[in-house]
mmCIF file of C-alpha atoms in Angstrom:
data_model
loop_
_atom_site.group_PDB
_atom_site.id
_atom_site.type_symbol
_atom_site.label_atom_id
_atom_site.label_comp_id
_atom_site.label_asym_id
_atom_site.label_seq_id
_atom_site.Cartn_x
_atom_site.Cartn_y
_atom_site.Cartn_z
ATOM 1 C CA UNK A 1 -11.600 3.261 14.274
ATOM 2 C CA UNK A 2 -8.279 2.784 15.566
ATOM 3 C CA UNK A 3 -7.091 1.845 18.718
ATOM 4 C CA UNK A 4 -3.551 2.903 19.829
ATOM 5 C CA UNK A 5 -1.427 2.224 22.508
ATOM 6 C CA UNK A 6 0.582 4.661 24.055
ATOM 7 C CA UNK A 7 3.735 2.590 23.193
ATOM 8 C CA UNK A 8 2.815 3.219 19.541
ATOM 9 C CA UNK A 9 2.911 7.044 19.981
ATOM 10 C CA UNK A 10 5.653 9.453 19.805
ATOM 11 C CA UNK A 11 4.307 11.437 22.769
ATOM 12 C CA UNK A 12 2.176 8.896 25.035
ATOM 13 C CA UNK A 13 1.500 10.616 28.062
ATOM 14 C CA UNK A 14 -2.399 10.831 28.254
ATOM 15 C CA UNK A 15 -2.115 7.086 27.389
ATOM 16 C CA UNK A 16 -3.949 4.772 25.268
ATOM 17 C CA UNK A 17 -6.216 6.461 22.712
ATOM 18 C CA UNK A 18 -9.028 5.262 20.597
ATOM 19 C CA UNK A 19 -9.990 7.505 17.619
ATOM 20 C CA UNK A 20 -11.868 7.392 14.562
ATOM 21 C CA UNK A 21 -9.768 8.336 12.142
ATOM 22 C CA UNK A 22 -10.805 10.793 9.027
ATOM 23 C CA UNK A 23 -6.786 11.122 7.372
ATOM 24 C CA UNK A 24 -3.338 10.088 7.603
ATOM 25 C CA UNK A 25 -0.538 12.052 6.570
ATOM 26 C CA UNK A 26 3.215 10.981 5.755
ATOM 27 C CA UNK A 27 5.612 12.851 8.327
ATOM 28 C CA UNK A 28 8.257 14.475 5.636
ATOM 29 C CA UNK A 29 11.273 14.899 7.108
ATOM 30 C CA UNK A 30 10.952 10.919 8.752
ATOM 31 C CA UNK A 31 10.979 7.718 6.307
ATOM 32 C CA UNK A 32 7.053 6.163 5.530
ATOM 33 C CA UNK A 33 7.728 2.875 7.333
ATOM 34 C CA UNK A 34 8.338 4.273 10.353
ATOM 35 C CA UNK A 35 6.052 7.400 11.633
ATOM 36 C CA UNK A 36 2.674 8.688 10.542
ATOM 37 C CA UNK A 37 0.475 11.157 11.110
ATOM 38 C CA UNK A 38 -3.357 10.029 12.148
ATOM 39 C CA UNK A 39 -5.992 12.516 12.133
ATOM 40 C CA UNK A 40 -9.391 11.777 13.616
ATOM 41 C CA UNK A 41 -11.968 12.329 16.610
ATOM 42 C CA UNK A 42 -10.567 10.913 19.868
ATOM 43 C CA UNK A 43 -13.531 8.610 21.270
ATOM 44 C CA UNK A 44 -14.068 8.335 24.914
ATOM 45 C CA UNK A 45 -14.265 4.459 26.915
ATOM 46 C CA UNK A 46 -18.100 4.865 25.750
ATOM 47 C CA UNK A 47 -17.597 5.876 22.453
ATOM 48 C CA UNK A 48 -18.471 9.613 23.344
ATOM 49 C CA UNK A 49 -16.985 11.463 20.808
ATOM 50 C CA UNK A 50 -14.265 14.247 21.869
ATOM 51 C CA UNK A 51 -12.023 16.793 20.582
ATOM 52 C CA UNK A 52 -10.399 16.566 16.842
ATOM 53 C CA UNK A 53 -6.739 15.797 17.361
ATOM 54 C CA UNK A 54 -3.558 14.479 14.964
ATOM 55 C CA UNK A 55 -1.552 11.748 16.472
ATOM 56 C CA UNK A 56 1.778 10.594 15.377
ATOM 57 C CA UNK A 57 1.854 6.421 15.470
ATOM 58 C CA UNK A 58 4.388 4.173 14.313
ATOM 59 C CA UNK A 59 3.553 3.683 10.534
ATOM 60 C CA UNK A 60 3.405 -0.635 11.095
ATOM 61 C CA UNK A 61 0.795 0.555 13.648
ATOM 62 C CA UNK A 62 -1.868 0.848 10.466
ATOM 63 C CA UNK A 63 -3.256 -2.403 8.309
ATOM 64 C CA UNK A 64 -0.754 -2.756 5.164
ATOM 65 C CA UNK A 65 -4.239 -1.962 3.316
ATOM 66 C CA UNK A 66 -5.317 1.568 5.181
ATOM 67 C CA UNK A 67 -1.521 3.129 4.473
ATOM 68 C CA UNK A 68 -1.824 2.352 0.793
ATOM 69 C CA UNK A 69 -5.175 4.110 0.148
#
């Protein structure tokens, strides 16, 4: 699970978002360090689980050890 704030995202304007993620994907045309693709299930301020949805986060955003899996 991942929480990110909407100053972390590229596009932030439905805010903060909370999702449990199931990939992440290095954006090709933009270096590694920098922006990232997260896939996952958005989860809802109960943990109600919501749509499937890819969000692009700032790449220091993820633990060192989750973006070298």
């Amino acid at each position: 699970m991942l929480k990110i704030d909407a100053a972390d995202r590229l596009l932030p304007s439905d805010g903060p978002v909370t999702l449990w993620v199931t990939g992440v994907r290095l954006v090709a045309h933009q270096p590694a360090d920098e922006w990232i693709w997260v896939e996952g299930i958005r989860l809802g301020p109960s943990g109600r689980r919501g749509p499937q949805t890819r969000i692009l986060v700032r790449a220091s955003k993820l633990p060192a050890d989750e973006a070298t899996r």
